[in-house]
PDB file of C-alpha atoms in Angstrom:
ATOM      1  CA  LYS A 290     -34.152  -9.940  18.693  1.00  0.00           C
ATOM      2  CA  ASN A 291     -35.319 -10.214  22.254  1.00  0.00           C
ATOM      3  CA  SER A 292     -33.580  -7.546  24.336  1.00  0.00           C
ATOM      4  CA  SER A 293     -34.097  -9.628  27.471  1.00  0.00           C
ATOM      5  CA  LEU A 294     -31.496 -12.036  26.085  1.00  0.00           C
ATOM      6  CA  VAL A 295     -28.774  -9.379  26.051  1.00  0.00           C
ATOM      7  CA  ALA A 296     -26.280  -9.967  28.839  1.00  0.00           C
ATOM      8  CA  ASP A 297     -26.201  -7.432  31.654  1.00  0.00           C
ATOM      9  CA  PHE A 298     -22.987  -5.911  30.394  1.00  0.00           C
ATOM     10  CA  SER A 299     -21.732  -2.403  30.010  1.00  0.00           C
ATOM     11  CA  CYS A 300     -18.328  -0.822  30.275  1.00  0.00           C
ATOM     12  CA  SER A 301     -17.353   2.726  30.798  1.00  0.00           C
ATOM     13  CA  ASP A 302     -14.094   4.561  31.164  1.00  0.00           C
ATOM     14  CA  GLY A 303     -14.064   7.024  33.956  1.00  0.00           C
ATOM     15  CA  ASP A 304     -17.204   6.396  35.948  1.00  0.00           C
ATOM     16  CA  GLY A 305     -16.507   2.743  36.757  1.00  0.00           C
ATOM     17  CA  VAL A 306     -19.751   1.196  35.504  1.00  0.00           C
ATOM     18  CA  ASP A 307     -19.845  -2.482  36.515  1.00  0.00           C
ATOM     19  CA  CYS A 308     -19.098  -4.970  33.748  1.00  0.00           C
ATOM     20  CA  GLY A 309     -22.030  -7.068  34.914  1.00  0.00           C
ATOM     21  CA  SER A 310     -21.889 -10.741  34.162  1.00  0.00           C
ATOM     22  CA  LEU A 311     -19.110 -10.634  31.531  1.00  0.00           C
ATOM     23  CA  VAL A 312     -16.264 -12.909  32.619  1.00  0.00           C
ATOM     24  CA  ALA A 313     -13.008 -14.172  31.156  1.00  0.00           C
ATOM     25  CA  GLY A 314     -13.791 -16.537  28.298  1.00  0.00           C
ATOM     26  CA  ASP A 315     -17.189 -15.099  27.330  1.00  0.00           C
ATOM     27  CA  LEU A 316     -15.431 -13.629  24.283  1.00  0.00           C
ATOM     28  CA  VAL A 317     -12.632 -15.422  22.430  1.00  0.00           C
ATOM     29  CA  ILE A 318     -10.188 -14.055  19.842  1.00  0.00           C
ATOM     30  CA  THR A 319     -10.221 -16.738  17.136  1.00  0.00           C
ATOM     31  CA  GLU A 320      -8.526 -15.374  14.012  1.00  0.00           C
ATOM     32  CA  ILE A 321      -5.931 -12.715  13.173  1.00  0.00           C
ATOM     33  CA  MET A 322      -5.016 -11.283   9.766  1.00  0.00           C
ATOM     34  CA  ALA A 323      -1.854  -9.318  10.564  1.00  0.00           C
ATOM     35  CA  ASN A 324      -0.210  -9.456   7.141  1.00  0.00           C
ATOM     36  CA  PRO A 325      -2.714  -9.039   4.296  1.00  0.00           C
ATOM     37  CA  VAL A 326      -1.591  -8.866   0.691  1.00  0.00           C
ATOM     38  CA  GLY A 327      -0.939  -5.282  -0.377  1.00  0.00           C
ATOM     39  CA  GLU A 328      -1.932  -2.328   1.781  1.00  0.00           C
ATOM     40  CA  ASP A 329      -2.297  -3.336   5.437  1.00  0.00           C
ATOM     41  CA  ARG A 330      -4.387  -0.328   6.490  1.00  0.00           C
ATOM     42  CA  GLY A 331      -8.039  -1.229   6.138  1.00  0.00           C
ATOM     43  CA  SER A 332      -7.369  -4.936   5.519  1.00  0.00           C
ATOM     44  CA  GLU A 333      -5.975  -6.162   8.848  1.00  0.00           C
ATOM     45  CA  TYR A 334      -8.503  -7.700  11.210  1.00  0.00           C
ATOM     46  CA  PHE A 335      -9.130  -9.988  14.105  1.00  0.00           C
ATOM     47  CA  GLU A 336     -12.198 -12.050  14.864  1.00  0.00           C
ATOM     48  CA  VAL A 337     -14.060 -12.413  18.153  1.00  0.00           C
ATOM     49  CA  TYR A 338     -16.417 -15.258  19.096  1.00  0.00           C
ATOM     50  CA  ASN A 339     -19.222 -15.021  21.682  1.00  0.00           C
ATOM     51  CA  ALA A 340     -18.823 -18.173  23.783  1.00  0.00           C
ATOM     52  CA  SER A 341     -21.572 -17.158  26.229  1.00  0.00           C
ATOM     53  CA  SER A 342     -25.225 -18.148  26.045  1.00  0.00           C
ATOM     54  CA  ALA A 343     -26.526 -14.571  25.642  1.00  0.00           C
ATOM     55  CA  ALA A 344     -26.073 -11.632  23.304  1.00  0.00           C
ATOM     56  CA  ILE A 345     -23.428  -9.230  24.603  1.00  0.00           C
ATOM     57  CA  ASP A 346     -23.551  -5.464  24.202  1.00  0.00           C
ATOM     58  CA  LEU A 347     -19.911  -4.544  23.497  1.00  0.00           C
ATOM     59  CA  ASP A 348     -20.394  -0.789  23.924  1.00  0.00           C
ATOM     60  CA  GLY A 349     -17.389   0.343  25.965  1.00  0.00           C
ATOM     61  CA  LEU A 350     -15.371  -2.867  25.635  1.00  0.00           C
ATOM     62  CA  THR A 351     -11.700  -1.939  25.213  1.00  0.00           C
ATOM     63  CA  LEU A 352      -9.672  -3.472  22.404  1.00  0.00           C
ATOM     64  CA  VAL A 353      -6.026  -3.662  23.458  1.00  0.00           C
ATOM     65  CA  TYR A 354      -3.010  -4.095  21.211  1.00  0.00           C
ATOM     66  CA  SER A 355       0.563  -4.313  22.466  1.00  0.00           C
ATOM     67  CA  LEU A 356       3.893  -5.990  22.028  1.00  0.00           C
ATOM     68  CA  ALA A 357       3.900  -9.545  23.394  1.00  0.00           C
ATOM     69  CA  ASP A 358       5.485  -8.321  26.656  1.00  0.00           C
ATOM     70  CA  GLY A 359       2.587  -5.864  27.178  1.00  0.00           C
ATOM     71  CA  SER A 360       4.564  -2.735  26.326  1.00  0.00           C
ATOM     72  CA  ASN A 361       3.541  -0.080  23.769  1.00  0.00           C
ATOM     73  CA  GLU A 362      -0.138  -0.613  24.545  1.00  0.00           C
ATOM     74  CA  LYS A 363      -2.719   1.037  22.303  1.00  0.00           C
ATOM     75  CA  THR A 364      -6.461   0.916  22.938  1.00  0.00           C
ATOM     76  CA  HIS A 365      -9.827   1.528  21.322  1.00  0.00           C
ATOM     77  CA  ASP A 366     -13.180   1.667  23.111  1.00  0.00           C
ATOM     78  CA  VAL A 367     -15.908  -0.033  21.101  1.00  0.00           C
ATOM     79  CA  ASP A 368     -19.030   1.967  20.261  1.00  0.00           C
ATOM     80  CA  ALA A 369     -22.514   0.515  19.786  1.00  0.00           C
ATOM     81  CA  LEU A 370     -22.027  -3.116  18.806  1.00  0.00           C
ATOM     82  CA  THR A 371     -23.727  -6.350  19.881  1.00  0.00           C
ATOM     83  CA  ILE A 372     -22.599  -9.933  19.333  1.00  0.00           C
ATOM     84  CA  GLU A 373     -25.109 -12.771  19.479  1.00  0.00           C
ATOM     85  CA  PRO A 374     -24.315 -16.044  21.283  1.00  0.00           C
ATOM     86  CA  GLY A 375     -22.316 -18.409  19.070  1.00  0.00           C
ATOM     87  CA  ASP A 376     -21.572 -15.649  16.536  1.00  0.00           C
ATOM     88  CA  TYR A 377     -18.321 -14.226  15.230  1.00  0.00           C
ATOM     89  CA  LEU A 378     -17.547 -10.526  14.688  1.00  0.00           C
ATOM     90  CA  VAL A 379     -14.701  -9.188  12.585  1.00  0.00           C
ATOM     91  CA  LEU A 380     -12.991  -6.057  13.894  1.00  0.00           C
ATOM     92  CA  GLY A 381     -10.650  -4.304  11.477  1.00  0.00           C
ATOM     93  CA  THR A 382      -8.204  -1.500  10.875  1.00  0.00           C
ATOM     94  CA  ALA A 383     -10.643   0.216   8.533  1.00  0.00           C
ATOM     95  CA  ASP A 384     -12.531   3.394   9.282  1.00  0.00           C
ATOM     96  CA  ALA A 385     -16.172   2.787  10.198  1.00  0.00           C
ATOM     97  CA  ASP A 386     -17.356   4.245   6.869  1.00  0.00           C
ATOM     98  CA  ALA A 387     -14.897   2.199   4.752  1.00  0.00           C
ATOM     99  CA  LEU A 388     -15.280  -1.369   5.995  1.00  0.00           C
ATOM    100  CA  ALA A 389     -14.331  -4.300   3.791  1.00  0.00           C
ATOM    101  CA  GLU A 390     -17.345  -6.531   3.132  1.00  0.00           C
ATOM    102  CA  TYR A 391     -16.016  -9.132   5.592  1.00  0.00           C
ATOM    103  CA  MET A 392     -15.669  -6.644   8.495  1.00  0.00           C
ATOM    104  CA  ASP A 393     -18.357  -5.847  11.054  1.00  0.00           C
ATOM    105  CA  TYR A 394     -16.639  -2.993  12.885  1.00  0.00           C
ATOM    106  CA  GLY A 395     -13.758  -0.637  12.195  1.00  0.00           C
ATOM    107  CA  PHE A 396     -11.425   0.808  14.795  1.00  0.00           C
ATOM    108  CA  GLY A 397      -9.510   2.881  12.248  1.00  0.00           C
ATOM    109  CA  ASN A 398      -5.900   3.559  13.156  1.00  0.00           C
ATOM    110  CA  ASP A 399      -6.484   3.590  16.939  1.00  0.00           C
ATOM    111  CA  LEU A 400      -4.411   0.423  17.425  1.00  0.00           C
ATOM    112  CA  GLY A 401      -1.947   1.259  14.650  1.00  0.00           C
ATOM    113  CA  ALA A 402      -0.760  -1.343  12.164  1.00  0.00           C
ATOM    114  CA  LEU A 403      -0.793  -4.917  13.457  1.00  0.00           C
ATOM    115  CA  ARG A 404       2.766  -6.217  13.712  1.00  0.00           C
ATOM    116  CA  ASN A 405       3.543  -9.347  11.754  1.00  0.00           C
ATOM    117  CA  ALA A 406       5.208 -10.910  14.813  1.00  0.00           C
ATOM    118  CA  GLY A 407       5.727 -10.387  18.538  1.00  0.00           C
ATOM    119  CA  ALA A 408       2.366  -8.845  19.354  1.00  0.00           C
ATOM    120  CA  ALA A 409      -0.719  -9.478  21.464  1.00  0.00           C
ATOM    121  CA  LEU A 410      -4.411  -8.604  21.298  1.00  0.00           C
ATOM    122  CA  ALA A 411      -6.751  -8.431  24.273  1.00  0.00           C
ATOM    123  CA  LEU A 412     -10.347  -7.613  25.151  1.00  0.00           C
ATOM    124  CA  ARG A 413     -10.817  -5.731  28.408  1.00  0.00           C
ATOM    125  CA  CYS A 414     -13.746  -4.360  30.362  1.00  0.00           C
ATOM    126  CA  ASP A 415     -12.644  -1.937  33.040  1.00  0.00           C
ATOM    127  CA  GLU A 416      -9.811  -3.914  34.694  1.00  0.00           C
ATOM    128  CA  THR A 417     -11.166  -7.356  33.731  1.00  0.00           C
ATOM    129  CA  GLU A 418      -9.312  -9.073  30.910  1.00  0.00           C
ATOM    130  CA  ILE A 419     -11.919 -11.084  29.003  1.00  0.00           C
ATOM    131  CA  ASP A 420      -9.415 -12.642  26.586  1.00  0.00           C
ATOM    132  CA  ARG A 421      -5.811 -12.133  25.508  1.00  0.00           C
ATOM    133  CA  THR A 422      -3.759 -13.840  22.852  1.00  0.00           C
ATOM    134  CA  GLU A 423      -0.298 -13.608  21.426  1.00  0.00           C
ATOM    135  CA  TYR A 424      -0.480 -14.588  17.810  1.00  0.00           C
ATOM    136  CA  PRO A 425       2.023 -16.502  15.686  1.00  0.00           C
ATOM    137  CA  SER A 426       4.377 -14.810  13.273  1.00  0.00           C
ATOM    138  CA  ALA A 427       2.839 -13.795   9.958  1.00  0.00           C
ATOM    139  CA  GLU A 428       6.253 -13.020   8.419  1.00  0.00           C
ATOM    140  CA  GLY A 429       6.379 -14.393   4.880  1.00  0.00           C
ATOM    141  CA  LYS A 430       2.686 -15.355   5.025  1.00  0.00           C
ATOM    142  CA  ASP A 431       1.140 -12.513   3.034  1.00  0.00           C
ATOM    143  CA  GLY A 432      -2.638 -12.821   3.016  1.00  0.00           C
ATOM    144  CA  ILE A 433      -2.827 -15.842   5.332  1.00  0.00           C
ATOM    145  CA  ALA A 434      -4.729 -15.466   8.590  1.00  0.00           C
ATOM    146  CA  SER A 435      -3.789 -17.318  11.765  1.00  0.00           C
ATOM    147  CA  ILE A 436      -6.857 -19.225  12.955  1.00  0.00           C
ATOM    148  CA  LEU A 437      -7.581 -21.357  15.994  1.00  0.00           C
ATOM    149  CA  ASP A 438      -7.553 -25.031  15.128  1.00  0.00           C
ATOM    150  CA  GLY A 439     -11.078 -25.885  13.991  1.00  0.00           C
ATOM    151  CA  GLU A 440     -10.972 -29.356  15.551  1.00  0.00           C
ATOM    152  CA  ALA A 441     -12.043 -27.851  18.866  1.00  0.00           C
ATOM    153  CA  GLY A 442     -14.569 -25.147  19.693  1.00  0.00           C
ATOM    154  CA  PRO A 443     -13.285 -21.632  20.390  1.00  0.00           C
ATOM    155  CA  ASP A 444     -11.752 -21.543  23.854  1.00  0.00           C
ATOM    156  CA  TYR A 445     -10.063 -18.604  25.528  1.00  0.00           C
ATOM    157  CA  THR A 446      -7.377 -20.813  27.075  1.00  0.00           C
ATOM    158  CA  ALA A 447      -6.534 -22.512  23.767  1.00  0.00           C
ATOM    159  CA  ASN A 448      -5.555 -19.204  22.181  1.00  0.00           C
ATOM    160  CA  ASP A 449      -2.994 -18.664  24.967  1.00  0.00           C
ATOM    161  CA  ASP A 450      -0.665 -21.008  23.067  1.00  0.00           C
ATOM    162  CA  VAL A 451       0.491 -19.872  19.612  1.00  0.00           C
ATOM    163  CA  GLU A 452       0.749 -23.572  18.702  1.00  0.00           C
ATOM    164  CA  SER A 453      -3.080 -23.707  18.804  1.00  0.00           C
ATOM    165  CA  TYR A 454      -3.176 -21.512  15.694  1.00  0.00           C
ATOM    166  CA  CYS A 455      -2.776 -22.763  12.152  1.00  0.00           C
ATOM    167  CA  ASP A 456      -2.556 -21.096   8.761  1.00  0.00           C
ATOM    168  CA  ALA A 457      -5.882 -20.572   7.000  1.00  0.00           C
ATOM    169  CA  THR A 458      -6.296 -22.452   3.722  1.00  0.00           C
ATOM    170  CA  THR A 459      -9.654 -21.109   2.472  1.00  0.00           C
ATOM    171  CA  GLU A 460      -9.458 -18.162   0.075  1.00  0.00           C
ATOM    172  CA  PHE A 461     -12.293 -15.784   0.974  1.00  0.00           C
ATOM    173  CA  ALA A 462     -11.178 -12.882  -1.243  1.00  0.00           C
ATOM    174  CA  THR A 463      -8.523 -12.610  -3.938  1.00  0.00           C
ATOM    175  CA  GLY A 464      -5.208 -13.375  -2.252  1.00  0.00           C
ATOM    176  CA  LEU A 465      -6.705 -13.500   1.263  1.00  0.00           C
ATOM    177  CA  PHE A 466      -7.022 -16.761   3.188  1.00  0.00           C
ATOM    178  CA  GLY A 467      -9.136 -17.067   6.313  1.00  0.00           C
ATOM    179  CA  SER A 468     -12.706 -17.429   7.509  1.00  0.00           C
ATOM    180  CA  PRO A 469     -13.683 -13.999   8.842  1.00  0.00           C
ATOM    181  CA  GLY A 470     -17.086 -14.092  10.503  1.00  0.00           C
ATOM    182  CA  GLU A 471     -17.308 -17.888  10.376  1.00  0.00           C
ATOM    183  CA  ALA A 472     -16.124 -20.908  12.340  1.00  0.00           C
TER     184      ALA A 472
END
């Protein structure tokens, strides 16, 4: 990998490091598994797509989880992690040393359990919101991820509308339907 292709991006809580060239839409939340079959802890995830033309160092990016109205916010600051242009990363509720094979990064219990309905996920660098999505209800849809409609490329404005999501139909693990880490 050529380090000169990594976007000039870094985030930091406290000392106000500039977020460089990262702008809204460079990263897109594309898939959410809020209601896996069985134990939720360690199996819930969401997927992020790099829509930019350069690799992005996510160290210091803040993952934000809240109710749809923005209340009850919980956060996690990402540690050393890079996403290549056009790639997908899967971020999950697992501890870093106990990731499911389809997860790239674990934020443990920092965000708590993902609600099955009425919640939002966001990606933030300092005060800049890179992407935010409210996701559709997963009530009664055990093991079925909500995914952005594959007819169009990942777009950070498309995921603003819960109607842009559909139920996954591809079984990637026993009882789990989605496409973590893939288009």
